[in-house]
Every structure is written in structure tokens, then in C-alpha cells.
mmCIF file of C-alpha atoms in Angstrom:
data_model
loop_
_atom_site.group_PDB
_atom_site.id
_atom_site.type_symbol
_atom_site.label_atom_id
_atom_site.label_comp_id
_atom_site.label_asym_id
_atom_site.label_seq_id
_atom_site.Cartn_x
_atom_site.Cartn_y
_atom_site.Cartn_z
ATOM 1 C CA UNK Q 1 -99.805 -21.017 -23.983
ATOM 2 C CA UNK Q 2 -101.642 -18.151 -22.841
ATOM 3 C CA UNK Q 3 -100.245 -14.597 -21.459
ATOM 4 C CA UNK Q 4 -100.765 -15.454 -18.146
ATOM 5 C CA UNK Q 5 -99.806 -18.900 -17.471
ATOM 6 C CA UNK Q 6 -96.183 -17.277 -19.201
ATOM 7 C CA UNK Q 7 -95.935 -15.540 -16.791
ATOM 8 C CA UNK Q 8 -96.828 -16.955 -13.739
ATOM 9 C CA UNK Q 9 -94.051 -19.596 -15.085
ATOM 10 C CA UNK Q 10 -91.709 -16.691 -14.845
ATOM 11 C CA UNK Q 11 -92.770 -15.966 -11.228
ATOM 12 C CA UNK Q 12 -92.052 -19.482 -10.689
ATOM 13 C CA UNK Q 13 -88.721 -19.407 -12.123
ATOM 14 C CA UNK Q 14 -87.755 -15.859 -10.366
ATOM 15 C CA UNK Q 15 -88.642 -17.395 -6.717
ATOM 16 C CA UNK Q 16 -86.810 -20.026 -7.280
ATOM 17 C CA UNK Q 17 -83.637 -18.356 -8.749
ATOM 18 C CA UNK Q 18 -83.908 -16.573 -5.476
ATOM 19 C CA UNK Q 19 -84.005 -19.122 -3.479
ATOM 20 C CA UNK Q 20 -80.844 -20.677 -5.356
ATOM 21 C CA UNK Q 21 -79.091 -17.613 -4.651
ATOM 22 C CA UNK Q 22 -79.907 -16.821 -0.818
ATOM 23 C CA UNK Q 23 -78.984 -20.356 -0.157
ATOM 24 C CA UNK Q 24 -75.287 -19.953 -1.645
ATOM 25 C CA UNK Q 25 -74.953 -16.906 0.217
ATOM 26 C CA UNK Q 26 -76.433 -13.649 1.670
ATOM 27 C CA UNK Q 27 -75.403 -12.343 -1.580
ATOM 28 C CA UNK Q 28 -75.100 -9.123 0.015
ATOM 29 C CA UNK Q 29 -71.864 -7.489 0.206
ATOM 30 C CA UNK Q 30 -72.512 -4.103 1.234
ATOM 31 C CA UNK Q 31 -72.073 -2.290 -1.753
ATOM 32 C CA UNK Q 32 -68.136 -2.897 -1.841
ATOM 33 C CA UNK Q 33 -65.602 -4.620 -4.235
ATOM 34 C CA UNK Q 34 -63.802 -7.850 -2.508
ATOM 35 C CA UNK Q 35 -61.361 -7.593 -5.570
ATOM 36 C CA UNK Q 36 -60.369 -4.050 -4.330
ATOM 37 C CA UNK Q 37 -60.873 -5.688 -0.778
ATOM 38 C CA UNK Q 38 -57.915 -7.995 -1.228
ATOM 39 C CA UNK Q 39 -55.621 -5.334 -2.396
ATOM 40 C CA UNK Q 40 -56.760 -3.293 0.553
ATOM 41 C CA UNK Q 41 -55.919 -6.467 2.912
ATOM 42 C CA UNK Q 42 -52.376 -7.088 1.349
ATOM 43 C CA UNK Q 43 -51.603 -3.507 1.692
ATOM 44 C CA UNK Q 44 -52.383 -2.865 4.965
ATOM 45 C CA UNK Q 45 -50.488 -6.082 5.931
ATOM 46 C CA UNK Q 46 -53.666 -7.167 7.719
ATOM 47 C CA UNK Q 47 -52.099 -10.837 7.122
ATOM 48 C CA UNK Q 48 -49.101 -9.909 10.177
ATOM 49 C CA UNK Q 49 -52.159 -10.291 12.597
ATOM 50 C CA UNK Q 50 -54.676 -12.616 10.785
ATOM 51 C CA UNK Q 51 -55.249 -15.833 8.746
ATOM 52 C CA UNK Q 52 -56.682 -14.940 5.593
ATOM 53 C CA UNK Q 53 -57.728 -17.293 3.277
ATOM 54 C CA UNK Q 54 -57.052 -16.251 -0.301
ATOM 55 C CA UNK Q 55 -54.413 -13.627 0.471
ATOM 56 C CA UNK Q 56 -50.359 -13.928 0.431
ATOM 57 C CA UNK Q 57 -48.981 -14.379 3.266
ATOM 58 C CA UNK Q 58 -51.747 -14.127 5.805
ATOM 59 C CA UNK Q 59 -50.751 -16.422 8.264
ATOM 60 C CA UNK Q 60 -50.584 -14.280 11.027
ATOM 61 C CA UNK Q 61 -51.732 -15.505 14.817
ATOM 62 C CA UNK Q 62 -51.930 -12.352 16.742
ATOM 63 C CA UNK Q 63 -56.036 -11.904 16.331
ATOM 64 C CA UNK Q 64 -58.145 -14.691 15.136
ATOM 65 C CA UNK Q 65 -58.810 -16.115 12.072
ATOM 66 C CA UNK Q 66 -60.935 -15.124 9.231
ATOM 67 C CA UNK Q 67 -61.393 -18.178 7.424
ATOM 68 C CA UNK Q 68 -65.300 -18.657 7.296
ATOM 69 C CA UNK Q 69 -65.758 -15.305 8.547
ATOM 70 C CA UNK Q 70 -68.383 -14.224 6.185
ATOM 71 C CA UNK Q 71 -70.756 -16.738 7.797
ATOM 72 C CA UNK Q 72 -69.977 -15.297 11.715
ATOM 73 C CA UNK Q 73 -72.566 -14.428 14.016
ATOM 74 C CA UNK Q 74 -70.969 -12.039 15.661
ATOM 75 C CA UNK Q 75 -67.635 -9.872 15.100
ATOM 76 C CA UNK Q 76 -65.136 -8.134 17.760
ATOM 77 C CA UNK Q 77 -67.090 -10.270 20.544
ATOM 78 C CA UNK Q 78 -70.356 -7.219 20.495
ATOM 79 C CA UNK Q 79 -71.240 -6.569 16.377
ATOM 80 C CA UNK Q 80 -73.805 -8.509 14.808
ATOM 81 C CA UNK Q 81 -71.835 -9.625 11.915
ATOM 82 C CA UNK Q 82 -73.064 -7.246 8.747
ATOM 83 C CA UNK Q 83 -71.110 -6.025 6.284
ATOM 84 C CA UNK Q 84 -72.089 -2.603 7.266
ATOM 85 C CA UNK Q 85 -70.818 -3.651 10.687
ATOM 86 C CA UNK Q 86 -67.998 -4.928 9.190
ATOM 87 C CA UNK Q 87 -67.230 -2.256 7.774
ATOM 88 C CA UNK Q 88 -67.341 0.056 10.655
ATOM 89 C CA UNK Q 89 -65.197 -2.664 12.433
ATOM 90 C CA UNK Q 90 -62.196 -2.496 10.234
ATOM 91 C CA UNK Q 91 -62.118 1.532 9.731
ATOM 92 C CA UNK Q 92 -63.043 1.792 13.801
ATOM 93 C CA UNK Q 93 -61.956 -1.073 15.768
ATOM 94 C CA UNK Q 94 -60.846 1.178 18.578
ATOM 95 C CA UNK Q 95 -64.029 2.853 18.964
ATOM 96 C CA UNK Q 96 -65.230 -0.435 18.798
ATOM 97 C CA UNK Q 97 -63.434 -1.965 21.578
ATOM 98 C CA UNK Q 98 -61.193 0.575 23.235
ATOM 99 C CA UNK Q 99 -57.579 -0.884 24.238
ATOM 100 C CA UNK Q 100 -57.862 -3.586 21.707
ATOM 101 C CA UNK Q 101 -54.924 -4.448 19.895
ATOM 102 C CA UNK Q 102 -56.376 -3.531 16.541
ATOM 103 C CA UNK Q 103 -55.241 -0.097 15.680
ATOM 104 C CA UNK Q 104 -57.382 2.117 13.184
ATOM 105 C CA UNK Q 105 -55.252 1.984 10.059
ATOM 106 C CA UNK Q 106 -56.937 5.108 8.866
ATOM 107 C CA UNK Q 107 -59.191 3.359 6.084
ATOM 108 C CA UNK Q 108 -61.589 5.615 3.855
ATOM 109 C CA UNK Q 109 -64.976 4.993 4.034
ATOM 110 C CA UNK Q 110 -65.216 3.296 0.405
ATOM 111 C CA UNK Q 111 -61.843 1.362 1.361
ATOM 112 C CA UNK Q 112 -63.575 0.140 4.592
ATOM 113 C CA UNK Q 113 -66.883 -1.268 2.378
ATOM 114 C CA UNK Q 114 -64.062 -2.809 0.017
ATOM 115 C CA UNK Q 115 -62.379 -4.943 2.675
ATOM 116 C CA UNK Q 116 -65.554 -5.743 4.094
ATOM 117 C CA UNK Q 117 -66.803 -7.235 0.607
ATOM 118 C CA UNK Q 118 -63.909 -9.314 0.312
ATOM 119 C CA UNK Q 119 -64.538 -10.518 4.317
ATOM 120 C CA UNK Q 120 -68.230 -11.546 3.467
ATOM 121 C CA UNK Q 121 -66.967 -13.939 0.339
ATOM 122 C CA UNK Q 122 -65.207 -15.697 2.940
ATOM 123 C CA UNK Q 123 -67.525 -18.729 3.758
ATOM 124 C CA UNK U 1 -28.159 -48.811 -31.076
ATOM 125 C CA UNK U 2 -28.923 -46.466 -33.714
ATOM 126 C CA UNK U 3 -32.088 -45.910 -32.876
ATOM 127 C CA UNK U 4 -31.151 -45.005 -29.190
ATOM 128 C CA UNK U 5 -28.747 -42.810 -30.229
ATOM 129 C CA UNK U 6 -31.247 -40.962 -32.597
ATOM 130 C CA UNK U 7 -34.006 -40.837 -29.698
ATOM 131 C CA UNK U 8 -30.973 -39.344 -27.125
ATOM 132 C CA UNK U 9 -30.096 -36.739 -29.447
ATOM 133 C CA UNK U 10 -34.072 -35.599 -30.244
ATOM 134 C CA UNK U 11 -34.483 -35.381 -26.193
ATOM 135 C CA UNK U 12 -31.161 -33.657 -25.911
ATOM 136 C CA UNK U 13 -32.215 -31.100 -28.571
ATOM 137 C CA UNK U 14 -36.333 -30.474 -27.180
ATOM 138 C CA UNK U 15 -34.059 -29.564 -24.123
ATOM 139 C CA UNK U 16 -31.723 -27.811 -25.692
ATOM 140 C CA UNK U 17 -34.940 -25.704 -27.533
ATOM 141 C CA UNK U 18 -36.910 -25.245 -24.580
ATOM 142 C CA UNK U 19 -33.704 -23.947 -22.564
ATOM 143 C CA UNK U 20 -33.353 -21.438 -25.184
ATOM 144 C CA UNK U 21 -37.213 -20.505 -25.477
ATOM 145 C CA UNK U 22 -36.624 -19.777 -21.327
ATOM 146 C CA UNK U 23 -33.593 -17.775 -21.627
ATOM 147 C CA UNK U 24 -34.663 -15.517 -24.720
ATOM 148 C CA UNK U 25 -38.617 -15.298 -22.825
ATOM 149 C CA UNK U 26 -36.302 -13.686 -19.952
ATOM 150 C CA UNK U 27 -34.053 -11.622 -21.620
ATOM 151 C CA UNK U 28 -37.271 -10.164 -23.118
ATOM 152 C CA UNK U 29 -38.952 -9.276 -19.553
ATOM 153 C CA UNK U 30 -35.604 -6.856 -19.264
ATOM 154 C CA UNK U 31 -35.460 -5.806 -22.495
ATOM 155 C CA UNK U 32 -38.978 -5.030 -22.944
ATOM 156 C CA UNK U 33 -39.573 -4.259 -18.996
ATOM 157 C CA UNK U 34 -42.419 -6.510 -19.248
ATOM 158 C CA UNK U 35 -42.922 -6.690 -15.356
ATOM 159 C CA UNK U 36 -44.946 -4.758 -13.077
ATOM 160 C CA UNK U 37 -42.417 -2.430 -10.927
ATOM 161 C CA UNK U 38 -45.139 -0.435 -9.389
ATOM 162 C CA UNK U 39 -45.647 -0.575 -5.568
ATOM 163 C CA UNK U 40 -49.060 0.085 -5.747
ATOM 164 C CA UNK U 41 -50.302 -3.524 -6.549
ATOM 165 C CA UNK U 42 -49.504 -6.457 -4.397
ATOM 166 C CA UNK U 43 -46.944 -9.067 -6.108
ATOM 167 C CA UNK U 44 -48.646 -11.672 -8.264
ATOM 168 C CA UNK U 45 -49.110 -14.982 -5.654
ATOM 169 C CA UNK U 46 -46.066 -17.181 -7.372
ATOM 170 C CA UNK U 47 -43.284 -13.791 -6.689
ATOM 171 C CA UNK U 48 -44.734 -12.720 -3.361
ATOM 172 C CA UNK U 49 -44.175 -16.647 -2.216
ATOM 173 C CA UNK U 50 -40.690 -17.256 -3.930
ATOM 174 C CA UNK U 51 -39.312 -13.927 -2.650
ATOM 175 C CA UNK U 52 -41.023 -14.386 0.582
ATOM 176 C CA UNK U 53 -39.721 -18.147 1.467
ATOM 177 C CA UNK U 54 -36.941 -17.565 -0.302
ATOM 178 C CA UNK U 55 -35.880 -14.516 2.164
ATOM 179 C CA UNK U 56 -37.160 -16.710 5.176
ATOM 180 C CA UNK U 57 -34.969 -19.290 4.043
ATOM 181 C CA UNK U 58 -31.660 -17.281 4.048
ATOM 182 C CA UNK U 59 -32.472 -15.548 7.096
ATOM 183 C CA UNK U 60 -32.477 -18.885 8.978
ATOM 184 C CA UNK U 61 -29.781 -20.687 7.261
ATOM 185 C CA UNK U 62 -27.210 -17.225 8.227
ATOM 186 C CA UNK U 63 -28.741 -17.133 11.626
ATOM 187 C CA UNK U 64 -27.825 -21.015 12.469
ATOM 188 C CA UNK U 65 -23.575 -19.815 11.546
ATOM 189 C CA UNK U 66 -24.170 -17.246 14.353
ATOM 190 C CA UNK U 67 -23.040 -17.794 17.977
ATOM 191 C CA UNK U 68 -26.030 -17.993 20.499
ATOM 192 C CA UNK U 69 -27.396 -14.707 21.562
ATOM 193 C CA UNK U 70 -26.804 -12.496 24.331
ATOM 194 C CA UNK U 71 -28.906 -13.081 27.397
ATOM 195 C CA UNK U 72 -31.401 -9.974 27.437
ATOM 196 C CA UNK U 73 -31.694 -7.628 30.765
ATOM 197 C CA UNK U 74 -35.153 -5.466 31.032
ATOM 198 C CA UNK U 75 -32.814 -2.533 30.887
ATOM 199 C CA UNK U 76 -31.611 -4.019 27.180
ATOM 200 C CA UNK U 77 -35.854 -4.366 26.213
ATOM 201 C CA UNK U 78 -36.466 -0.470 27.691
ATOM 202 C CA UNK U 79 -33.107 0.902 25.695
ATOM 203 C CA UNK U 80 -34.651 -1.613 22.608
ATOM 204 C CA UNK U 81 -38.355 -0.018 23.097
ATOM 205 C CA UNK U 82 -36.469 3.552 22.826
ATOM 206 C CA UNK U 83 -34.669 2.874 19.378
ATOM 207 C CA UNK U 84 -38.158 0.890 18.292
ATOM 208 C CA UNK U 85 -40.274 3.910 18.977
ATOM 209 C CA UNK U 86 -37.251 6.279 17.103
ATOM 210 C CA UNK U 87 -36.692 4.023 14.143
ATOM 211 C CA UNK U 88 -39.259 1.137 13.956
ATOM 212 C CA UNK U 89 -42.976 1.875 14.780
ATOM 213 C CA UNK U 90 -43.632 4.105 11.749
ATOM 214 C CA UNK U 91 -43.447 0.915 9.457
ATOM 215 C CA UNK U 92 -44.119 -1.510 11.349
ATOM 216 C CA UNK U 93 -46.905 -0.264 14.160
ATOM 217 C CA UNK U 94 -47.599 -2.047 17.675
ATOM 218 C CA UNK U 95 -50.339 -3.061 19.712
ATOM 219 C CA UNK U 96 -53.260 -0.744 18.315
ATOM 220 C CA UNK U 97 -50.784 1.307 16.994
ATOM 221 C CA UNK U 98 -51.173 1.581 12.949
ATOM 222 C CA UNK U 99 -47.859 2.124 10.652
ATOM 223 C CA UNK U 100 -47.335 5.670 9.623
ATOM 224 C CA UNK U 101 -49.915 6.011 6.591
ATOM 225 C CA UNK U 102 -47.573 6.182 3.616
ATOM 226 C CA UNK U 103 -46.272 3.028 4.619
ATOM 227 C CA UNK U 104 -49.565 1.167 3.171
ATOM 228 C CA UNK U 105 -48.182 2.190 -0.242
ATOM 229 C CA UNK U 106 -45.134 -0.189 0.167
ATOM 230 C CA UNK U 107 -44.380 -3.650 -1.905
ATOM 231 C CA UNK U 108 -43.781 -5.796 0.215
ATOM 232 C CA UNK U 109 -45.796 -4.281 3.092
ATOM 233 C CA UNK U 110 -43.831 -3.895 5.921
ATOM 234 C CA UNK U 111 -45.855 -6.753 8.754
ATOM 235 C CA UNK U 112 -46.907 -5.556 12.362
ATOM 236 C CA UNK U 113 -44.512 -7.391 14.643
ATOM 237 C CA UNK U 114 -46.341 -8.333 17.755
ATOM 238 C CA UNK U 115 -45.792 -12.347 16.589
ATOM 239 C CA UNK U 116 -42.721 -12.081 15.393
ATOM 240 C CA UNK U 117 -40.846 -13.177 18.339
ATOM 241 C CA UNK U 118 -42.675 -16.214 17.597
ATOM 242 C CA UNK U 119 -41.646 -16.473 13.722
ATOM 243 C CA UNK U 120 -38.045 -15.862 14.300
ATOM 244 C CA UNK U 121 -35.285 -16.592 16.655
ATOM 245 C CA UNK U 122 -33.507 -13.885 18.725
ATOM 246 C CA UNK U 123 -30.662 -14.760 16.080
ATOM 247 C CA UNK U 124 -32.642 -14.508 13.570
ATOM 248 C CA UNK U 125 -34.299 -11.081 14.499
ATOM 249 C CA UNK U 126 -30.619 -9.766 14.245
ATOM 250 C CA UNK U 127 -29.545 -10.761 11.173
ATOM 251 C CA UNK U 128 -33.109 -9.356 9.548
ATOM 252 C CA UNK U 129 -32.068 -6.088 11.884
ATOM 253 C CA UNK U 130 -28.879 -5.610 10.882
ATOM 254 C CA UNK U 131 -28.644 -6.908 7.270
ATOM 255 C CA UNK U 132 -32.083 -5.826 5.880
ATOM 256 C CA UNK U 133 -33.739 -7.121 3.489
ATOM 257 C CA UNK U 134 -33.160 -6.766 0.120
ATOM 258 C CA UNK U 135 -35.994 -5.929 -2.426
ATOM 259 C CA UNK U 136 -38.149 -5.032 0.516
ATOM 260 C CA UNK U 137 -38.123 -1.525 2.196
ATOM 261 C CA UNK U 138 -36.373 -3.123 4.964
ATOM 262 C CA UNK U 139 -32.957 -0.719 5.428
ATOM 263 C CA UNK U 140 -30.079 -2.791 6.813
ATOM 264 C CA UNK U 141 -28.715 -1.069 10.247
ATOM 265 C CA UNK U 142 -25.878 -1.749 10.396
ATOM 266 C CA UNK U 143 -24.248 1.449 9.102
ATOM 267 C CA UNK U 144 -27.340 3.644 12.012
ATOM 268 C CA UNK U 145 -26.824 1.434 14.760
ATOM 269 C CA UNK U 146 -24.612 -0.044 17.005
ATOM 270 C CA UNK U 147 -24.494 -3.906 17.362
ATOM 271 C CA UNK U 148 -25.603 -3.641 21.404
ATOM 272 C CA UNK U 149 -28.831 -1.388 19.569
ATOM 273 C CA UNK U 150 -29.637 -4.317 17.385
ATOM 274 C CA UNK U 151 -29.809 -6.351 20.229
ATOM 275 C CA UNK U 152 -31.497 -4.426 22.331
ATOM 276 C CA UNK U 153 -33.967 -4.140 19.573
ATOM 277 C CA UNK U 154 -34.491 -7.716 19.587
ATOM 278 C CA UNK U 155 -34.413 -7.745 23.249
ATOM 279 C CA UNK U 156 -37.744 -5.677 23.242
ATOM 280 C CA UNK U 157 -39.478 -7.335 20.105
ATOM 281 C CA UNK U 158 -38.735 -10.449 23.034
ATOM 282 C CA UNK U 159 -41.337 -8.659 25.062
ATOM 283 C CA UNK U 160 -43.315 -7.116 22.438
ATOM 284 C CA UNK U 161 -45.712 -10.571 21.914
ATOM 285 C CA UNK U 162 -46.646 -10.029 25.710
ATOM 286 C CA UNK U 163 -47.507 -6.156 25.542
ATOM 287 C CA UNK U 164 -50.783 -4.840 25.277
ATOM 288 C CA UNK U 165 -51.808 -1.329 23.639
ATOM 289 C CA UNK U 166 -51.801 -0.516 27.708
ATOM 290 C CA UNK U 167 -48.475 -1.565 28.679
ATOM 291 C CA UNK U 168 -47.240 -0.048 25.467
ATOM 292 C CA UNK U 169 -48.461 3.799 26.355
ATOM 293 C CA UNK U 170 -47.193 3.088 30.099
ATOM 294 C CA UNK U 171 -43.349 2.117 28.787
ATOM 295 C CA UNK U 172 -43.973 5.414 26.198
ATOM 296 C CA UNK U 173 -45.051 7.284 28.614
ATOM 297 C CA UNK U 174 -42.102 5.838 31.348
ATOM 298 C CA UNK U 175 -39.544 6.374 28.580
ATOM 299 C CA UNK U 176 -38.017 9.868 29.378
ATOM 300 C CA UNK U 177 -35.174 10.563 26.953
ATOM 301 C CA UNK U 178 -31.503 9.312 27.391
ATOM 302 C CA UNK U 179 -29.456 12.287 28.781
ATOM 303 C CA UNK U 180 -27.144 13.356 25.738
ATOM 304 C CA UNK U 181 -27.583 11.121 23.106
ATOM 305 C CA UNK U 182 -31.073 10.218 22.924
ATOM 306 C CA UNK U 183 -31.053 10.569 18.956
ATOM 307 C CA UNK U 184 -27.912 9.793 18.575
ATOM 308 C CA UNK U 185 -26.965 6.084 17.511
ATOM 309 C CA UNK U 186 -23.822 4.884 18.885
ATOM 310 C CA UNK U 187 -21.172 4.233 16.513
ATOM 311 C CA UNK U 188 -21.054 0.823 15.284
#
């Protein structure tokens, strides 16, 4: 087997890892944990409000749910659903959407792109 | 017959063994301190759901011995939204209101409560109230507040599941202090 035809079969086999991996997901998480997320979530007792698959105790009904959530189209009814969005959502929601009953819970930056990981895993 | 007899003790003594494997396992999680005391990581799932239904539980099986509950006035909810916003709202927020910051480094976290007039009973909202909860950070007020406080807490918490962040600044902003004893609980 020659040099090239090696690696055009690697080409082959790179597209079509791709192509396995963009089908299971985005894949893209925004550059934050969703280990770390979770922690966040429990901690800020984001759970009183919201289901949340995968965390204790998240069975609240106040805002809606987040099972699925990661493959939304849009979030807080004006966002296209990103996890940079996302993101800005959960550190901002009253910028977002004045009045709303979501208060800012004062998340960091980094702590915001954490919980925002975790949201996007949820599919 | 003999053979029975044999079998019956064997079972009785794997129990016996394994009863003693349990015991000595958990007299070494004390002795040791092999168990994670720190607030700053959530309960493993299996604890945070014993402790959690087991609390739920007990609330509602104390709250059925009560007698039925007061009827609540609006004047009961506004006196109830006064003690909330004195004693309450730093742990456990309102509508678009967050909980004081320091409170996101408690195990349990203390839970928002704008559906918890849905989770609990008036009766139940009492006892948790006035009892506490133990293991939690949830103080017990009986010793702060009087019992017509604790239900006038629960009287607001009542209308708390229909208030939005609006109607919550309005009663804050409506709710001039009591003349006198504003701060000061009645005696219990």
C-alpha cells in the first residue's frame, strides 16, 4: 500500500469519525465541566424550581423542565439555545427577561460555563 | 431431620456472619470517620434520598396527629410576609429573589419556596416551621417565634405560589414596620 492511498484511508476514517460524533451530539459544551455543573446545580438548589434529570432532588415545578434541554431551540422564550447563551442565561436571567421569576444567583463566569456544560449533556 | 437441622444452623450462622461484617463495617465509619462531613460537596445520591424521604416522611406522619389549621386572614399573610422577609428570605429567596450568597455553601441546600405550598400542607408547613429540621440548616422556631408567627408564616408561604417578583417588591415596599416591636418576636 502506497503513502497516499494510507492516507486518504485516514481522511476517510477522520470524516467519518466526525460524522459519528456530530450525530450523537453537538459535542460542544462551551468550554465548561458538566461534572462541576452538577455540583453547581445541587448547590444552588436549582432543583426547588426545576426538573433535572440526573440531579437529587430536582423535582421542582415552579419553571419548566430541563429534561432534553440540551437539544432546545430556544431558551427563556428569546435565546437561541447555545451554550454560550446558556450560559449568559443562568448567570443573567434578569437581564434576560426583566421581572422573571429567576433571580441571578450571583454565578461566576467559569461557574456559569460549568452549569451550562452539564445543561447541554441533557438530551 | 438431621440434615435440616445442619442446613438451619449454616443459614442461621451466614446471617449471623454477615450481621456482624455490617455492624463492625459501621462501627469503623465512626471510628475511622470514614464519611464525608464537608458541606461543600452534595450528599452521595443513596444519603441525600434516605435523609430526604425519610424527613418528608416524618413531617407528614406528625402533621396528620395535628388538629386542622387555623383559617388564614390577609392580615395573617402581610404579618407572615414581615417575619419571612426578617427571618426567611436570606436562605430560602423568592420570586427572582436569590438566597443570601453564603447560603450556596450549605448541605442540604436550603430550596426556594415558591412551590412549596404545593408540596406540603398548611399543617405540615408548621411542623417543618416550628420543629426544624434536623441535620439540615433548618433552625427549629419555636424558641424565636410565637406560635400565631408560625402561622402567619405559613399563612403567607399560602400566597407565596401566586406572587410574582412584582407583587413581591409592591408588599416590600407596602410593608412599613410594626410600631414597637417590629424586630421583636413575641414570646412563645
Amino acid at each position: 500500500m502506497n503513502l497516499h492511498r494510507l492516507i486518504l484511508l485516514a481522511a476517510g476514517l477522520g470524516v467519518l469519525a466526525a460524522c459519528a460524533e456530530s450525530s450523537r451530539s453537538s459535542g460542544d459544551l462551551g468550554g465548561g465541566d458538566p461534572e462541576r455543573g452538577a455540583v453547581i446545580i445541587v448547590r444552588e438548589a436549582c432543583g426547588a424550581c426545576h426538573q433535572i434529570p440526573g440531579i437529587q432532588a430536582a423535582d421542582g415545578q415552579v419553571g419548566p423542565p430541563l429534561g432534553g434541554v440540551g437539544r432546545r431551540t430556544i431558551i427563556a422564550g428569546m435565546l437561541a439555545n447555545t451554550p454560550q447563551n446558556m450560559a449568559y442565561w443562568v448567570r443573567r436571567p434578569q437581564a434576560v427577561v426583566p421581572g422573571n421569576a429567576m433571580p441571578d444567583v450571583g454565578l461566576s463566569e467559569a461557574q456559569a460555563r460549568d452549569v451550562a456544560a452539564y445543561l447541554e449533556t441533557l438530551r | 431431620m438431621k440434615l435440616r437441622l445442619r442446613i438451619r444452623l449454616r443459614l442461621l450462622m451466614a446471617w449471623a456472619a454477615g450481621l456482624a461484617t455490617v455492624a463492625l463495617g459501621a462501627l469503623g465509619v465512626v471510628c475511622f470517620g470514614v464519611f464525608d462531613t464537608t458541606a461543600s460537596t452534595p450528599h452521595p445520591p443513596l444519603i441525600a434520598w434516605a435523609t430526604h424521604v425519610t424527613m418528608q416522611n416524618a413531617v407528614r406522619r406528625n402533621a396528620r396527629r395535628m388538629p386542622p389549621p387555623p383559617r388564614f386572614t390577609p392580615a395573617d399573610a402581610q404579618r407572615g410576609f414581615r417575619l419571612y422577609e426578617a427571618n426567611c428570605v436570606m436562605c430560602h429567596g423568592g420570586p427572582g429573589i436569590a438566597r443570601a450568597a453564603w447560603v450556596s455553601g450549605m448541605t442540604p441546600a436550603p430550596p426556594y419556596l415558591l412551590d412549596a405550598a404545593r408540596r406540603w400542607s398548611p399543617n405540615e408547613l408548621y411542623w417543618i416551621v416550628r420543629q426544624g429540621v434536623r441535620m439540615t440548616a433548618m433552625p427549629a422556631w419555636d424558641q424565636t417565634l410565637s406560635v400565631k408567627d408560625d402561622w402567619d408564616l405559613v399563612a403567607f408561604l399560602e400566597q407565596l405560589q401566586r406572587l410574582t417578583p412584582a407583587d413581591y417588591a409592591r408588599l416590600k415596599a407596602a410593608a412599613q414596620p410594626e410600631p414597637g416591636a417590629a424586630q421583636k418576636p413575641s414570646p412563645p
